[in-house]
Tab-separated table of C-alpha atoms in Angstrom:
chain	number	residue	atom	x	y	z
A	1	UNK	CA	116.844	129.320	155.764
A	2	UNK	CA	114.441	127.280	153.714
A	3	UNK	CA	111.140	128.851	154.657
A	4	UNK	CA	110.416	129.963	151.086
A	5	UNK	CA	111.038	126.608	149.460
A	6	UNK	CA	108.618	124.718	151.625
A	7	UNK	CA	106.281	127.587	152.362
A	8	UNK	CA	104.762	128.132	148.956
A	9	UNK	CA	103.537	124.643	148.157
A	10	UNK	CA	99.944	124.732	146.937
A	11	UNK	CA	100.283	128.240	145.502
A	12	UNK	CA	99.196	126.581	142.321
A	13	UNK	CA	96.471	124.389	143.704
A	14	UNK	CA	95.295	121.748	141.254
A	15	UNK	CA	95.593	123.596	137.987
A	16	UNK	CA	94.527	120.795	135.629
A	17	UNK	CA	93.549	117.341	136.878
A	18	UNK	CA	95.687	114.558	135.465
A	19	UNK	CA	94.005	111.575	133.891
A	20	UNK	CA	93.714	108.677	136.296
A	21	UNK	CA	96.579	106.230	136.163
A	22	UNK	CA	96.047	102.495	136.355
A	23	UNK	CA	96.463	101.333	139.968
A	24	UNK	CA	99.706	99.605	140.833
A	25	UNK	CA	99.605	95.837	140.727
A	26	UNK	CA	102.163	95.652	143.544
A	27	UNK	CA	101.084	94.098	146.799
A	28	UNK	CA	99.370	96.544	149.143
A	29	UNK	CA	100.414	96.364	152.772
A	30	UNK	CA	97.777	96.723	155.463
A	31	UNK	CA	100.336	98.684	157.467
A	32	UNK	CA	100.583	102.355	156.445
A	33	UNK	CA	103.867	103.546	154.974
A	34	UNK	CA	105.207	106.017	157.545
A	35	UNK	CA	106.714	109.127	155.947
A	36	UNK	CA	108.611	111.835	157.810
A	37	UNK	CA	108.265	114.940	155.646
A	38	UNK	CA	110.031	118.313	155.945
A	39	UNK	CA	107.626	120.933	154.683
A	40	UNK	CA	104.009	121.947	155.056
A	41	UNK	CA	100.876	119.815	155.649
A	42	UNK	CA	99.365	121.016	152.350
A	43	UNK	CA	102.328	119.582	150.467
A	44	UNK	CA	101.919	116.183	152.111
A	45	UNK	CA	98.272	116.166	151.001
A	46	UNK	CA	99.295	116.877	147.381
A	47	UNK	CA	101.706	113.928	147.419
A	48	UNK	CA	99.137	111.679	149.068
A	49	UNK	CA	96.500	112.594	146.473
A	50	UNK	CA	98.837	111.912	143.533
A	51	UNK	CA	99.925	108.591	145.036
A	52	UNK	CA	96.313	107.522	145.514
A	53	UNK	CA	95.848	107.602	141.731
A	54	UNK	CA	98.290	104.748	141.249
A	55	UNK	CA	98.149	102.796	144.515
A	56	UNK	CA	95.755	101.798	147.291
A	57	UNK	CA	98.643	101.737	149.759
A	58	UNK	CA	97.909	104.010	152.729
A	59	UNK	CA	100.490	106.704	153.532
A	60	UNK	CA	100.883	108.148	157.030
A	61	UNK	CA	102.696	111.503	157.037
A	62	UNK	CA	104.435	113.205	159.932
A	63	UNK	CA	105.176	116.772	158.857
A	64	UNK	CA	108.186	118.579	160.319
A	65	UNK	CA	108.537	122.376	159.929
A	66	UNK	CA	111.662	123.281	157.941
A	67	UNK	CA	113.255	125.568	160.526
A	68	UNK	CA	116.053	123.580	162.187
A	69	UNK	CA	114.370	120.364	161.088
A	70	UNK	CA	117.407	118.112	161.263
A	71	UNK	CA	117.231	117.379	164.995
A	72	UNK	CA	113.537	116.481	164.680
A	73	UNK	CA	114.505	114.106	161.870
A	74	UNK	CA	117.178	112.519	164.045
A	75	UNK	CA	114.716	111.981	166.901
A	76	UNK	CA	111.919	110.557	164.759
A	77	UNK	CA	113.808	108.542	162.116
A	78	UNK	CA	113.490	105.348	164.133
A	79	UNK	CA	109.687	105.547	163.968
A	80	UNK	CA	109.382	106.016	160.184
A	81	UNK	CA	109.992	104.162	156.929
A	82	UNK	CA	110.862	107.104	154.653
A	83	UNK	CA	112.275	110.587	155.193
A	84	UNK	CA	111.746	113.354	152.615
A	85	UNK	CA	114.054	116.258	153.430
A	86	UNK	CA	116.673	118.682	152.082
A	87	UNK	CA	120.137	117.467	151.132
A	88	UNK	CA	121.897	119.902	153.463
A	89	UNK	CA	120.903	117.576	156.316
A	90	UNK	CA	122.364	114.422	154.747
A	91	UNK	CA	125.703	114.693	156.554
A	92	UNK	CA	124.092	114.845	159.979
A	93	UNK	CA	121.603	112.067	159.224
A	94	UNK	CA	124.351	109.762	157.950
A	95	UNK	CA	126.571	110.636	160.917
A	96	UNK	CA	123.959	109.423	163.437
A	97	UNK	CA	122.728	106.559	161.208
A	98	UNK	CA	119.231	108.031	160.905
A	99	UNK	CA	119.055	106.953	157.250
A	100	UNK	CA	120.156	103.763	155.526
A	101	UNK	CA	122.281	103.181	152.456
A	102	UNK	CA	120.288	102.467	149.314
A	103	UNK	CA	120.650	99.001	147.871
A	104	UNK	CA	123.210	98.980	145.062
A	105	UNK	CA	120.753	97.209	142.766
A	106	UNK	CA	118.005	99.793	143.195
A	107	UNK	CA	119.099	102.070	140.347
A	108	UNK	CA	121.471	99.809	138.422
A	109	UNK	CA	120.675	98.740	134.825
A	110	UNK	CA	120.220	95.151	136.008
A	111	UNK	CA	118.541	96.014	139.275
A	112	UNK	CA	115.895	93.690	140.667
A	113	UNK	CA	113.998	96.211	142.756
A	114	UNK	CA	110.218	96.355	142.677
A	115	UNK	CA	110.576	100.048	141.847
A	116	UNK	CA	111.392	101.323	138.382
A	117	UNK	CA	115.074	101.831	137.664
A	118	UNK	CA	115.755	105.518	137.205
A	119	UNK	CA	118.397	107.245	135.097
A	120	UNK	CA	119.096	110.252	137.302
A	121	UNK	CA	120.850	113.274	135.855
A	122	UNK	CA	124.596	113.096	136.627
A	123	UNK	CA	124.627	116.312	138.651
A	124	UNK	CA	122.046	114.840	141.017
A	125	UNK	CA	123.606	111.399	141.205
A	126	UNK	CA	126.902	112.860	142.386
A	127	UNK	CA	125.673	116.000	144.119
A	128	UNK	CA	122.609	114.743	145.985
A	129	UNK	CA	122.250	110.967	145.809
A	130	UNK	CA	125.721	109.892	146.883
A	131	UNK	CA	127.768	110.764	149.943
A	132	UNK	CA	131.233	109.339	149.872
A	133	UNK	CA	131.143	105.930	148.242
A	134	UNK	CA	127.527	105.163	149.127
A	135	UNK	CA	124.099	106.223	147.872
A	136	UNK	CA	121.708	107.530	150.526
A	137	UNK	CA	119.241	109.961	148.990
A	138	UNK	CA	116.859	109.592	146.058
A	139	UNK	CA	116.873	112.977	144.237
A	140	UNK	CA	113.427	114.552	144.167
A	141	UNK	CA	114.078	118.155	143.195
A	142	UNK	CA	116.824	120.640	142.406
A	143	UNK	CA	115.648	124.214	142.147
A	144	UNK	CA	118.210	126.207	140.166
A	145	UNK	CA	118.244	129.998	139.772
A	146	UNK	CA	117.628	131.434	136.319
A	147	UNK	CA	118.040	134.775	134.570
A	148	UNK	CA	114.843	136.466	133.363
A	149	UNK	CA	115.085	139.322	130.850
A	150	UNK	CA	113.183	140.914	127.948
A	151	UNK	CA	113.944	139.499	124.479
A	152	UNK	CA	115.315	142.874	123.362
A	153	UNK	CA	118.154	142.728	125.888
A	154	UNK	CA	119.499	139.576	124.253
A	155	UNK	CA	120.648	141.790	121.403
A	156	UNK	CA	122.719	144.190	123.483
A	157	UNK	CA	124.145	142.204	126.391
A	158	UNK	CA	127.802	142.230	125.276
A	159	UNK	CA	129.625	143.439	122.233
A	160	UNK	CA	131.301	140.080	121.723
A	161	UNK	CA	128.127	137.984	121.917
A	162	UNK	CA	125.913	137.052	119.027
A	163	UNK	CA	122.331	138.381	119.212
A	164	UNK	CA	120.864	134.898	119.159
A	165	UNK	CA	122.946	133.652	122.096
A	166	UNK	CA	121.424	135.049	125.306
A	167	UNK	CA	123.178	132.329	127.309
A	168	UNK	CA	126.425	134.220	126.680
A	169	UNK	CA	125.592	136.869	129.255
A	170	UNK	CA	128.446	137.404	131.707
A	171	UNK	CA	128.190	138.738	135.240
A	172	UNK	CA	129.992	141.859	134.029
A	173	UNK	CA	127.486	142.483	131.225
A	174	UNK	CA	124.639	141.729	133.630
A	175	UNK	CA	125.933	144.464	135.929
A	176	UNK	CA	126.115	146.927	133.045
A	177	UNK	CA	122.620	146.098	131.849
A	178	UNK	CA	120.891	146.595	135.180
A	179	UNK	CA	122.699	149.896	135.708
A	180	UNK	CA	120.999	151.155	132.556
A	181	UNK	CA	117.559	150.341	133.927
A	182	UNK	CA	115.412	152.551	136.103
A	183	UNK	CA	116.213	152.015	139.812
A	184	UNK	CA	114.323	149.053	141.212
A	185	UNK	CA	113.583	147.463	137.827
A	186	UNK	CA	115.996	144.561	138.484
A	187	UNK	CA	116.003	142.109	141.386
A	188	UNK	CA	117.310	138.870	142.816
A	189	UNK	CA	116.603	137.105	146.129
A	190	UNK	CA	118.710	138.685	148.884
A	191	UNK	CA	116.432	138.150	151.887
A	192	UNK	CA	117.774	136.367	154.958
A	193	UNK	CA	118.822	132.864	153.954
A	194	UNK	CA	119.259	133.732	150.266
A	195	UNK	CA	122.128	136.223	150.163
A	196	UNK	CA	124.735	133.464	150.503
A	197	UNK	CA	123.234	131.713	147.475
A	198	UNK	CA	123.602	134.909	145.416
A	199	UNK	CA	127.288	135.110	146.341
A	200	UNK	CA	128.033	131.462	145.594
A	201	UNK	CA	126.197	131.582	142.257
A	202	UNK	CA	128.709	134.175	141.103
A	203	UNK	CA	131.747	132.601	142.742
A	204	UNK	CA	130.876	129.290	141.077
A	205	UNK	CA	131.685	130.764	137.684
A	206	UNK	CA	134.909	132.405	138.818
A	207	UNK	CA	136.330	129.388	140.683
A	208	UNK	CA	138.331	126.496	139.279
A	209	UNK	CA	138.023	123.027	140.822
A	210	UNK	CA	138.794	124.387	144.292
A	211	UNK	CA	135.556	125.101	146.185
A	212	UNK	CA	134.617	126.509	149.626
A	213	UNK	CA	137.518	124.861	151.465
A	214	UNK	CA	141.234	124.530	150.744
A	215	UNK	CA	143.125	121.446	151.818
A	216	UNK	CA	141.163	119.410	154.311
A	217	UNK	CA	138.953	122.100	155.853
A	218	UNK	CA	140.531	125.554	155.544
A	219	UNK	CA	137.878	128.053	154.398
A	220	UNK	CA	138.540	129.454	150.907
A	221	UNK	CA	136.095	132.335	151.284
A	222	UNK	CA	138.697	135.085	151.654
A	223	UNK	CA	140.175	134.396	148.212
A	224	UNK	CA	139.911	136.137	144.843
A	225	UNK	CA	136.830	134.400	143.318
A	226	UNK	CA	134.627	135.061	146.346
A	227	UNK	CA	135.887	138.614	146.800
A	228	UNK	CA	135.200	139.473	143.176
A	229	UNK	CA	131.770	137.832	143.403
A	230	UNK	CA	130.842	139.723	146.567
A	231	UNK	CA	131.951	143.068	145.143
A	232	UNK	CA	129.864	142.464	142.014
A	233	UNK	CA	126.873	141.396	144.091
A	234	UNK	CA	127.104	144.544	146.223
A	235	UNK	CA	127.297	146.692	143.088
A	236	UNK	CA	124.292	144.900	141.548
A	237	UNK	CA	122.247	145.406	144.717
A	238	UNK	CA	122.483	149.171	144.161
A	239	UNK	CA	120.085	148.689	141.228
A	240	UNK	CA	117.637	146.514	143.171
A	241	UNK	CA	114.688	147.550	145.366
A	242	UNK	CA	115.681	148.719	148.843
A	243	UNK	CA	113.854	145.800	150.449
A	244	UNK	CA	115.732	142.520	150.285
A	245	UNK	CA	113.310	140.129	148.574
A	246	UNK	CA	112.566	136.408	148.725
A	247	UNK	CA	112.446	134.266	145.553
A	248	UNK	CA	108.653	134.229	145.592
A	249	UNK	CA	108.549	138.046	145.818
A	250	UNK	CA	110.952	138.368	142.907
A	251	UNK	CA	109.017	135.885	140.726
A	252	UNK	CA	105.744	137.588	141.588
A	253	UNK	CA	107.330	140.872	140.473
A	254	UNK	CA	108.365	139.247	137.186
A	255	UNK	CA	104.853	137.907	136.640
A	256	UNK	CA	103.323	141.340	137.127
A	257	UNK	CA	105.878	143.177	134.996
A	258	UNK	CA	107.474	144.990	137.925
A	259	UNK	CA	111.001	143.843	137.016
A	260	UNK	CA	112.655	143.971	133.599
A	261	UNK	CA	115.607	141.803	134.611
A	262	UNK	CA	115.699	139.324	137.486
A	263	UNK	CA	117.506	136.338	138.896
A	264	UNK	CA	115.092	134.000	140.631
A	265	UNK	CA	113.231	130.693	140.669
A	266	UNK	CA	109.790	129.923	139.301
A	267	UNK	CA	107.776	129.637	142.491
A	268	UNK	CA	104.312	128.946	141.115
A	269	UNK	CA	102.662	128.041	137.836
A	270	UNK	CA	100.389	131.051	137.547
A	271	UNK	CA	100.773	132.490	134.015
A	272	UNK	CA	102.572	135.744	133.316
A	273	UNK	CA	100.381	138.768	132.688
A	274	UNK	CA	99.660	139.192	128.975
A	275	UNK	CA	101.757	142.371	128.775
A	276	UNK	CA	104.862	140.603	130.134
A	277	UNK	CA	107.273	139.262	127.519
A	278	UNK	CA	110.417	137.727	129.000
A	279	UNK	CA	113.057	135.143	128.190
A	280	UNK	CA	114.018	132.473	130.722
A	281	UNK	CA	117.741	131.844	130.528
A	282	UNK	CA	120.625	130.230	132.342
A	283	UNK	CA	122.596	132.332	134.799
A	284	UNK	CA	125.359	134.553	133.392
A	285	UNK	CA	128.750	132.990	132.807
A	286	UNK	CA	132.160	134.560	133.496
A	287	UNK	CA	134.852	135.901	131.225
A	288	UNK	CA	137.661	134.769	133.547
A	289	UNK	CA	138.434	131.914	135.920
A	290	UNK	CA	140.769	132.122	138.910
A	291	UNK	CA	143.404	129.385	138.822
A	292	UNK	CA	144.055	128.736	142.502
A	293	UNK	CA	147.235	126.736	141.914
A	294	UNK	CA	148.814	129.668	140.031
A	295	UNK	CA	147.169	132.459	141.985
A	296	UNK	CA	146.107	134.270	138.826
A	297	UNK	CA	143.144	134.938	136.543
A	298	UNK	CA	142.894	133.250	133.145
A	299	UNK	CA	140.446	133.926	130.287
A	300	UNK	CA	137.616	131.463	129.925
A	301	UNK	CA	137.573	129.749	126.545
A	302	UNK	CA	135.305	131.747	124.219
A	303	UNK	CA	133.171	128.814	123.078
A	304	UNK	CA	133.144	127.018	126.408
A	305	UNK	CA	130.641	127.118	129.205
A	306	UNK	CA	132.369	124.939	131.776
A	307	UNK	CA	131.006	126.044	135.146
A	308	UNK	CA	130.285	123.298	137.586
A	309	UNK	CA	126.704	122.695	138.651
A	310	UNK	CA	126.017	124.272	142.026
A	311	UNK	CA	123.240	122.544	143.936
A	312	UNK	CA	121.834	124.621	146.763
A	313	UNK	CA	120.984	123.377	150.274
A	314	UNK	CA	117.308	123.267	149.244
A	315	UNK	CA	117.809	120.232	146.971
A	316	UNK	CA	115.053	117.708	147.772
A	317	UNK	CA	115.904	114.074	148.512
A	318	UNK	CA	114.149	111.058	149.949
A	319	UNK	CA	115.792	108.320	152.011
A	320	UNK	CA	115.073	105.049	153.774
A	321	UNK	CA	114.726	105.848	157.492
A	322	UNK	CA	116.514	103.860	160.178
A	323	UNK	CA	113.157	102.616	161.461
A	324	UNK	CA	112.033	101.268	158.077
A	325	UNK	CA	110.050	98.016	158.311
A	326	UNK	CA	108.824	97.941	154.679
A	327	UNK	CA	111.936	98.283	152.526
A	328	UNK	CA	110.517	97.230	149.155
A	329	UNK	CA	107.456	99.411	149.556
A	330	UNK	CA	109.603	102.357	150.639
A	331	UNK	CA	111.803	101.937	147.579
A	332	UNK	CA	108.785	101.727	145.315
A	333	UNK	CA	107.342	104.915	146.818
A	334	UNK	CA	110.625	106.837	146.447
A	335	UNK	CA	111.193	105.780	142.839
A	336	UNK	CA	107.637	106.811	142.025
A	337	UNK	CA	108.054	110.159	143.776
A	338	UNK	CA	111.256	110.808	141.838
A	339	UNK	CA	110.039	110.079	138.322
A	340	UNK	CA	106.835	108.101	138.361
A	341	UNK	CA	103.577	108.410	136.506
A	342	UNK	CA	101.345	111.215	137.699
A	343	UNK	CA	103.990	113.221	139.601
A	344	UNK	CA	103.795	116.347	137.413
A	345	UNK	CA	101.028	117.665	139.674
A	346	UNK	CA	103.496	117.536	142.553
A	347	UNK	CA	106.055	119.517	140.563
A	348	UNK	CA	103.413	122.065	139.588
A	349	UNK	CA	102.334	122.578	143.170
A	350	UNK	CA	105.508	122.246	145.254
A	351	UNK	CA	108.408	124.325	143.893
A	352	UNK	CA	111.131	122.240	145.581
A	353	UNK	CA	110.105	119.180	143.527
A	354	UNK	CA	111.515	119.247	139.982
A	355	UNK	CA	112.442	116.897	137.173
A	356	UNK	CA	115.384	114.732	138.298
A	357	UNK	CA	115.790	111.941	135.745
A	358	UNK	CA	116.175	111.425	132.012
A	359	UNK	CA	113.507	108.750	132.034
A	360	UNK	CA	110.949	110.604	134.101
A	361	UNK	CA	107.525	109.410	132.993
A	362	UNK	CA	106.285	112.957	132.425
A	363	UNK	CA	109.359	113.935	130.422
A	364	UNK	CA	108.659	110.977	128.200
A	365	UNK	CA	105.303	112.443	127.284
A	366	UNK	CA	103.127	111.147	130.093
A	367	UNK	CA	99.978	112.877	131.253
A	368	UNK	CA	100.226	116.142	133.093
A	369	UNK	CA	103.514	117.423	131.724
A	370	UNK	CA	104.293	121.021	132.680
A	371	UNK	CA	103.399	123.849	130.287
A	372	UNK	CA	104.219	127.523	129.699
A	373	UNK	CA	106.996	129.039	131.817
A	374	UNK	CA	107.099	125.820	133.847
A	375	UNK	CA	108.039	123.844	130.738
A	376	UNK	CA	110.720	126.415	129.800
A	377	UNK	CA	112.160	126.222	133.301
A	378	UNK	CA	112.128	122.432	133.220
A	379	UNK	CA	113.978	122.487	129.909
A	380	UNK	CA	116.680	124.707	131.446
A	381	UNK	CA	116.952	122.337	134.403
A	382	UNK	CA	117.389	119.328	132.122
A	383	UNK	CA	120.265	121.083	130.335
A	384	UNK	CA	121.884	122.148	133.608
A	385	UNK	CA	121.591	118.848	135.446
A	386	UNK	CA	123.082	116.766	132.629
A	387	UNK	CA	126.450	118.337	133.408
A	388	UNK	CA	128.794	115.706	134.865
A	389	UNK	CA	130.707	118.259	136.954
A	390	UNK	CA	129.046	119.180	140.243
A	391	UNK	CA	130.322	121.241	143.160
A	392	UNK	CA	130.681	119.693	146.614
A	393	UNK	CA	127.563	120.898	148.381
A	394	UNK	CA	126.598	121.940	151.896
A	395	UNK	CA	126.142	118.391	153.184
A	396	UNK	CA	128.389	118.479	156.230
A	397	UNK	CA	127.024	117.976	159.730
A	398	UNK	CA	126.136	121.484	160.881
A	399	UNK	CA	125.622	122.657	157.315
A	400	UNK	CA	122.964	125.160	158.309
A	401	UNK	CA	125.384	126.800	160.738
A	402	UNK	CA	127.968	127.280	157.973
A	403	UNK	CA	125.298	128.618	155.620
A	404	UNK	CA	123.865	131.071	158.126
A	405	UNK	CA	127.324	132.375	159.050
A	406	UNK	CA	128.100	133.152	155.402
A	407	UNK	CA	124.647	134.610	154.825
A	408	UNK	CA	125.055	137.023	157.756
A	409	UNK	CA	128.332	138.354	156.394
A	410	UNK	CA	126.978	138.858	152.879
A	411	UNK	CA	124.021	140.770	154.310
A	412	UNK	CA	126.419	142.913	156.355
A	413	UNK	CA	128.056	143.981	153.082
A	414	UNK	CA	124.719	144.645	151.394
A	415	UNK	CA	123.718	146.817	154.364
A	416	UNK	CA	127.087	148.629	154.162
A	417	UNK	CA	128.096	147.563	157.654
A	418	UNK	CA	131.262	145.813	156.453
A	419	UNK	CA	133.552	145.851	153.450
A	420	UNK	CA	133.636	142.711	151.270
A	421	UNK	CA	137.169	141.991	152.497
A	422	UNK	CA	136.165	142.226	156.171
A	423	UNK	CA	133.052	140.143	155.690
A	424	UNK	CA	134.831	137.254	153.985
A	425	UNK	CA	137.561	137.157	156.621
A	426	UNK	CA	134.901	137.124	159.345
A	427	UNK	CA	132.950	134.395	157.534
A	428	UNK	CA	136.119	132.289	157.297
A	429	UNK	CA	136.753	132.768	161.011
A	430	UNK	CA	133.156	131.751	161.789
A	431	UNK	CA	133.499	128.613	159.669
A	432	UNK	CA	136.670	127.647	161.548
A	433	UNK	CA	134.862	128.095	164.853
A	434	UNK	CA	131.915	125.970	163.678
A	435	UNK	CA	134.240	123.179	162.552
A	436	UNK	CA	136.048	123.213	165.891
A	437	UNK	CA	132.797	123.157	167.864
A	438	UNK	CA	131.548	120.125	165.936
A	439	UNK	CA	134.860	118.188	166.256
A	440	UNK	CA	137.311	119.226	163.553
A	441	UNK	CA	138.547	115.680	162.885
A	442	UNK	CA	135.023	114.397	162.219
A	443	UNK	CA	134.244	117.410	160.045
A	444	UNK	CA	137.365	116.779	157.960
A	445	UNK	CA	136.285	113.173	157.490
A	446	UNK	CA	132.805	114.306	156.478
A	447	UNK	CA	134.200	116.828	153.971
A	448	UNK	CA	136.365	114.134	152.384
A	449	UNK	CA	133.196	112.073	151.905
A	450	UNK	CA	131.459	115.051	150.262
A	451	UNK	CA	134.442	115.530	147.949
A	452	UNK	CA	134.485	111.855	146.940
A	453	UNK	CA	130.865	112.001	145.862
A	454	UNK	CA	131.434	115.056	143.644
A	455	UNK	CA	133.520	115.292	140.522
């Protein structure tokens, strides 16, 4: 599911060396800090190199491939100090006590931790850092999809929008715009593992506060917001290339001028070709919202953009492992990795690492701040992640099973093997079966914890 996110680290290489940072004055342990890292060996080397600029502390990485990584994390957590992973695995890791709760003082205004106190964006505090009433994961990155389009299209997206407000695109106007393009001149990631994200990105705008499940754990997939989203996605796919693309393929197409309009992520910091002139924008909004309590559609307020932030399963977090023997050092490393001096090189080189805090050193003007499209993307992220409303994410035990079941059904619609109605009913049935196989009572308890941490 996550092969793209962790498979393109080092596409950038070391674009511009950052000025050396003064070494940390903190005590250096003779014992290496043991880090269990989900990703690629090249990414671990980038982190190690950046850390070496500010500390003499030795890091010892164990790299775990992303495919079905959670069971490897469970097995090896007792032999490591820190785990750097994706938030979709938090539920399982908490369930088996493979990670520890973060100290309440670590990020508080009066905290006494050796690490810097960080002002995380609200969407990440509630959607990635906390599970239930406790904090477990330090947010390290939140890749969010964006809309890419030529400046000229901002003037014709909808009759009711002002020309200088490209953020007022709706999913309906997006569908109309790409129909007017030559076939294959628009794209979004629909490869295996990414089709479910495309569906949920649309359903997020159409849904009210109800999300993914109704009641305690009854799937909400076969309801109006998801059906409308899936029908629109299937219609949009008619204008896309026949091959279902990954995010890196879509962004590469944008860079080379292959696509006029695209929904994707920035997957490397290589500059756009000189002939390419595009605007990076937030995803389209919706003109209506489905009120689940009334069972009817209502117009969205004209001057309001009130969608909840949707964090995908590829949100990066770091946690204290159950086998940690150097707590203060582990905390200092995680706070540095989240927002410390010299970490812009990591964000340039590993797409799954992004800005996560208001007081990030590089946001404050430190050396190595991102530039070009990377800076535009970071600015969009800052706006998005300051939203205080965040959807409950895929952080249940077995989250990858739920995700893959939904992804399969969306792909079945895109390949015209099922109708949207059939696919969503089948996805709901699959989710019920997954919940039962994992112990429905424990899954309900876990979902309540996910709900408590969101708002």
